[in-house]
mmCIF file of C-alpha atoms in Angstrom:
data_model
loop_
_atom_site.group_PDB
_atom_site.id
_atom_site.type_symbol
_atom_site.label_atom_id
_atom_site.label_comp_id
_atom_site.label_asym_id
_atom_site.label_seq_id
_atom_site.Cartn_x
_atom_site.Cartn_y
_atom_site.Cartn_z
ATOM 1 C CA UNK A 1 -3.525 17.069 -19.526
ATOM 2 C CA UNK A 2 -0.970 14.240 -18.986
ATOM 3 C CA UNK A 3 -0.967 14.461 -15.330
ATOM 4 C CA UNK A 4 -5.011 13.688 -15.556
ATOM 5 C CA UNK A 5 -5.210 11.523 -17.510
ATOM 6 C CA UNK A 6 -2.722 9.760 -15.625
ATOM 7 C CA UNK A 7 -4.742 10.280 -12.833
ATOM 8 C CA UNK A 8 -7.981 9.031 -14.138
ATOM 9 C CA UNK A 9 -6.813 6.089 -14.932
ATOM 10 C CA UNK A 10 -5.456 5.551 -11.596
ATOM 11 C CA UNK A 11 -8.724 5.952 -10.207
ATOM 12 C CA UNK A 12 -9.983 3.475 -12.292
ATOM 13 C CA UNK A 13 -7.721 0.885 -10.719
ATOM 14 C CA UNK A 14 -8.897 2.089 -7.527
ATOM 15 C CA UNK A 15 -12.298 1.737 -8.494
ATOM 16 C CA UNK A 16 -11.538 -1.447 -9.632
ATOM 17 C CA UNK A 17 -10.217 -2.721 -6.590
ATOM 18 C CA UNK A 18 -12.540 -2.135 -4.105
ATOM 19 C CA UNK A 19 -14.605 -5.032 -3.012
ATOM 20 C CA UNK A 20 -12.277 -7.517 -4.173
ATOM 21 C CA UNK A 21 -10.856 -10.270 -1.761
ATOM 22 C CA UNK A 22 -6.788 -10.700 -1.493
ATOM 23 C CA UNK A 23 -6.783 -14.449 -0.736
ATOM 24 C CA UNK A 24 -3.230 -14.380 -0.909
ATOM 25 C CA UNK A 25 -2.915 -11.815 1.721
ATOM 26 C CA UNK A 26 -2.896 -14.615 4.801
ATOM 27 C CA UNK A 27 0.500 -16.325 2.925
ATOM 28 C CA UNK A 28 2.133 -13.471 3.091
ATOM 29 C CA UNK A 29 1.401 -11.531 6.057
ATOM 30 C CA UNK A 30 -0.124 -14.128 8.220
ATOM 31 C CA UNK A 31 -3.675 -14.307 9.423
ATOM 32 C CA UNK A 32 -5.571 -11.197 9.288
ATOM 33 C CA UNK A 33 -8.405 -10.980 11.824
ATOM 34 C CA UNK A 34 -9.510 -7.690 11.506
ATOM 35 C CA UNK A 35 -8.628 -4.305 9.151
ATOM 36 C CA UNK A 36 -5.849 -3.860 8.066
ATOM 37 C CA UNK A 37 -3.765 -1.273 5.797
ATOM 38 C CA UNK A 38 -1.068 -2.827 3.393
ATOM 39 C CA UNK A 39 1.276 -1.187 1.480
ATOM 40 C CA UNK A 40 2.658 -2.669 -1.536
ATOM 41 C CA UNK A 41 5.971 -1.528 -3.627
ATOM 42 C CA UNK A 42 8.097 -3.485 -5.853
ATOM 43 C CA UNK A 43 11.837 -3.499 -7.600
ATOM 44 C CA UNK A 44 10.273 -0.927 -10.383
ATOM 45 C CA UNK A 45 8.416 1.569 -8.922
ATOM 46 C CA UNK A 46 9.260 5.398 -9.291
ATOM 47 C CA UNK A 47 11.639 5.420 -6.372
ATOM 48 C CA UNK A 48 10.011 8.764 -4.906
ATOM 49 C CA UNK A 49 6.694 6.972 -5.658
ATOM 50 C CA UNK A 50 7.930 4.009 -2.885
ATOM 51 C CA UNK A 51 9.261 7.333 -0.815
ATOM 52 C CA UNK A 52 5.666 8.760 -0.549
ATOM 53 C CA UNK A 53 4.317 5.768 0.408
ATOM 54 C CA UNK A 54 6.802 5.038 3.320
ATOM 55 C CA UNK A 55 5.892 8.621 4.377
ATOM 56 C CA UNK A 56 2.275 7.775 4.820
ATOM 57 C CA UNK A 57 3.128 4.592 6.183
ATOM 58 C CA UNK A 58 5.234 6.452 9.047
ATOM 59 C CA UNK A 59 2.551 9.291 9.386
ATOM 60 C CA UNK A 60 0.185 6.130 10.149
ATOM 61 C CA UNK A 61 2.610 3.718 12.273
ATOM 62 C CA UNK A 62 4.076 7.056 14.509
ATOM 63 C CA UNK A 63 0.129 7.998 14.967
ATOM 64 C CA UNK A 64 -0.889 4.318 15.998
ATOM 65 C CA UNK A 65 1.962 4.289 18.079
ATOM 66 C CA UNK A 66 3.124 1.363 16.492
ATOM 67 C CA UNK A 67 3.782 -1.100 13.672
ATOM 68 C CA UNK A 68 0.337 -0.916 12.277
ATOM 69 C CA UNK A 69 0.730 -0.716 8.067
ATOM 70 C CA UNK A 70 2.012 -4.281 6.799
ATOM 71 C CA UNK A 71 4.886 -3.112 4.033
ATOM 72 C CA UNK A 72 4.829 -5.429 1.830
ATOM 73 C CA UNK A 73 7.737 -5.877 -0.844
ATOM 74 C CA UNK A 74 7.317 -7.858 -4.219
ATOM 75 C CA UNK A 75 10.410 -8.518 -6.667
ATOM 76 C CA UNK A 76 13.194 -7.023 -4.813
ATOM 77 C CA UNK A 77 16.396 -8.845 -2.974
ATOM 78 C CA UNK A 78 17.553 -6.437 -0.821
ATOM 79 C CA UNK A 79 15.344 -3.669 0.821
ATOM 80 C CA UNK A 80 17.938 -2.383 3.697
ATOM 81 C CA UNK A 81 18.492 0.869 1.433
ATOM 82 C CA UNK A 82 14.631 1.190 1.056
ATOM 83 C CA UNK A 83 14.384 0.824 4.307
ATOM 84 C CA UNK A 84 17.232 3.225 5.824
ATOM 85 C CA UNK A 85 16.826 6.090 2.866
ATOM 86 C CA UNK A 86 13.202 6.377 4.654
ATOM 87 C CA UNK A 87 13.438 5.731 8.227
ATOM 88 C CA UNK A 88 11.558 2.629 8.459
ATOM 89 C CA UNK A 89 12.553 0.497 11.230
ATOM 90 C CA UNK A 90 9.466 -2.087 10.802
ATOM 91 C CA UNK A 91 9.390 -4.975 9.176
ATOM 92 C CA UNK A 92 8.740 -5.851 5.642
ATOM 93 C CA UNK A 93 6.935 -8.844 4.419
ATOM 94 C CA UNK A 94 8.384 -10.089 1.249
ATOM 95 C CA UNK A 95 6.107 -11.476 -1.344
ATOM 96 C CA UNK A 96 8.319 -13.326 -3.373
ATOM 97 C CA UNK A 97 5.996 -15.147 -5.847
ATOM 98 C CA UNK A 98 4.306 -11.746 -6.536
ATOM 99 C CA UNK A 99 1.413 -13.416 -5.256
ATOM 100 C CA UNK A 100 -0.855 -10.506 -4.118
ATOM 101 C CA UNK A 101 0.169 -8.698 -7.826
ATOM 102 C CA UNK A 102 -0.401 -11.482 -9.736
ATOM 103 C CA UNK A 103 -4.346 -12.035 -7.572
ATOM 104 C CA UNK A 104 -4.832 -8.022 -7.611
ATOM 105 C CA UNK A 105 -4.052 -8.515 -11.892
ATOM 106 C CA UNK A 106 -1.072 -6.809 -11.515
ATOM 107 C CA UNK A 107 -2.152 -3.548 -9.949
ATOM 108 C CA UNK A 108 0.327 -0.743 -10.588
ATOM 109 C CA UNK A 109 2.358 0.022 -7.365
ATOM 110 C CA UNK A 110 4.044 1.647 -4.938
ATOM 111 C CA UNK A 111 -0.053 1.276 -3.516
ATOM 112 C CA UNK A 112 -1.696 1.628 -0.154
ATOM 113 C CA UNK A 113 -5.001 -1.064 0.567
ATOM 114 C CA UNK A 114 -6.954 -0.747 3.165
ATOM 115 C CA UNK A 115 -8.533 -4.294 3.803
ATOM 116 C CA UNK A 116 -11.203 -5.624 5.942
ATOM 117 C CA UNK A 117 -11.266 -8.549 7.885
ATOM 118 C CA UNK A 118 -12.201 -10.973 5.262
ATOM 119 C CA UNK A 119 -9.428 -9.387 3.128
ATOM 120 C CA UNK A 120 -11.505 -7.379 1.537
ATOM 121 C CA UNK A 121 -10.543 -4.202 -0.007
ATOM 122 C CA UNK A 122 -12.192 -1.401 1.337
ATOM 123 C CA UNK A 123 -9.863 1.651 -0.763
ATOM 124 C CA UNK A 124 -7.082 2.011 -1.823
ATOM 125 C CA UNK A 125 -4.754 4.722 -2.964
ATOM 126 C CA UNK A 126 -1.604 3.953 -5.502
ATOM 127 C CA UNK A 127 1.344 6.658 -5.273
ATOM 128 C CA UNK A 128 2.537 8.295 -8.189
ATOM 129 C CA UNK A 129 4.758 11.760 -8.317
ATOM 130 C CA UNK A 130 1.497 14.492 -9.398
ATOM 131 C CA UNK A 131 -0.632 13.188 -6.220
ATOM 132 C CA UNK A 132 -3.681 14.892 -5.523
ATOM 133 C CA UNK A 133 -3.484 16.245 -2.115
ATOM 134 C CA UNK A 134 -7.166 16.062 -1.272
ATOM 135 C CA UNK A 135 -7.386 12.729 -2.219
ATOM 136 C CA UNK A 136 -4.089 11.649 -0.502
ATOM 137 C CA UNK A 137 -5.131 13.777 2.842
ATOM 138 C CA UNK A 138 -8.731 11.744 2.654
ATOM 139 C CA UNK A 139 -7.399 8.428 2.129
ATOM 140 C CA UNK A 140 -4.766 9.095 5.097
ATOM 141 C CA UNK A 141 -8.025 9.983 7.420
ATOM 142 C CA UNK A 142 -9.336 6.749 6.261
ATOM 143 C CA UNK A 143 -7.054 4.871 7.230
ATOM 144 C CA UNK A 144 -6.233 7.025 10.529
ATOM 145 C CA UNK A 145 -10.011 6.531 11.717
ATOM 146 C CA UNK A 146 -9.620 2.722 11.173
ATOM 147 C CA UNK A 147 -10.370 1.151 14.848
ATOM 148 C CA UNK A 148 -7.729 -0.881 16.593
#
C-alpha cells in the first residue's frame, strides 16, 4: 500500500513536469540545441536510488556509443566515489546554486528528464528503490529512440 502510494505520488511529479521549460538548464550544461536526457541526483538521495540512475545512464551512453545523458550533480563536493562505485567515466555537471531544483520547485531526485530543444520537458522518470519495471523499461525506450 506504501509502495503505491509512494508511487502515485511520484507520478504526479512526473505529470507535473512535463511541458515545463528548464531555463536554467543552458547555465549549467551549456547550450542545448536539440533533445537531450539529463539526469539529476543530489547529496541526499537514497544512494541505490543515484545507483539506478547511473545504470540507466550507462545502458543509454554504452548504446549511443557515447557521452550522451548530461549527469548533473546538485549539493554535493566531491562525486569521485559516485562516480567510481558506478563506473561512470563521463563527466558531471555540477549545479551548485541548485538552480535547476530550485526552477523544477524542488523536484524529488535521483531523476531522469528528457528535454527538448527549447528545454522543454518531454518525461521524465525519478528513481526510487520499488521501481516499476514497465514503466522504467518504457521510459528507457524513450529515451533510446531519441534521434541524434
Amino acid at each position: 500500500m506504501v509502495e503505491q502510494n509512494i508511487s502515485s505520488l511520484l507520478n504526479q511529479d512526473v505529470d507535473r513536469l512535463k511541458g515545463m521549460q528548464i531555463l536554467s538548464l543552458d547555465s549549467v550544461v551549456g547550450e542545448t540545441e536539440k533533445c537531450v536526457i539529463v539526469y539529476i541526483f543530489n547529496y541526499y538521495d537514497c544512494e541505490t536510488c543515484i545507483d539506478k540512475g547511473f545504470e540507466i545512464v550507462n545502458l543509454i551512453d554504452n548504446s549511443k556509443k557515447r557521452e550522451y545523458v548530461k549527469v548533473i550533480v546538485s549539493m554535493f563536493h566531491e562525486v569521485t566515489s559516485t562516480q567510481k562505485r558506478n563506473s561512470y567515466r563521463g563527466f558531471i555537471y555540477k549545479d551548485k546554486n541548485d538552480l535547476i531544483r530550485k526552477e523544477l520547485r524542488y523536484i524529488p531526485t535521483p531523476v531522469m528528464i528528457i528535454v527538448d530543444n527549447n528545454c522543454r520537458i518531454r518525461d521524465a522518470c525519478i528513481f526510487e528503490i520499488s521501481q516499476d519495471k514497465k514503466q522504467l523499461d518504457d521510459f528507457i525506450k524513450k529515451c533510446l529512440s531519441i534521434d541524434d
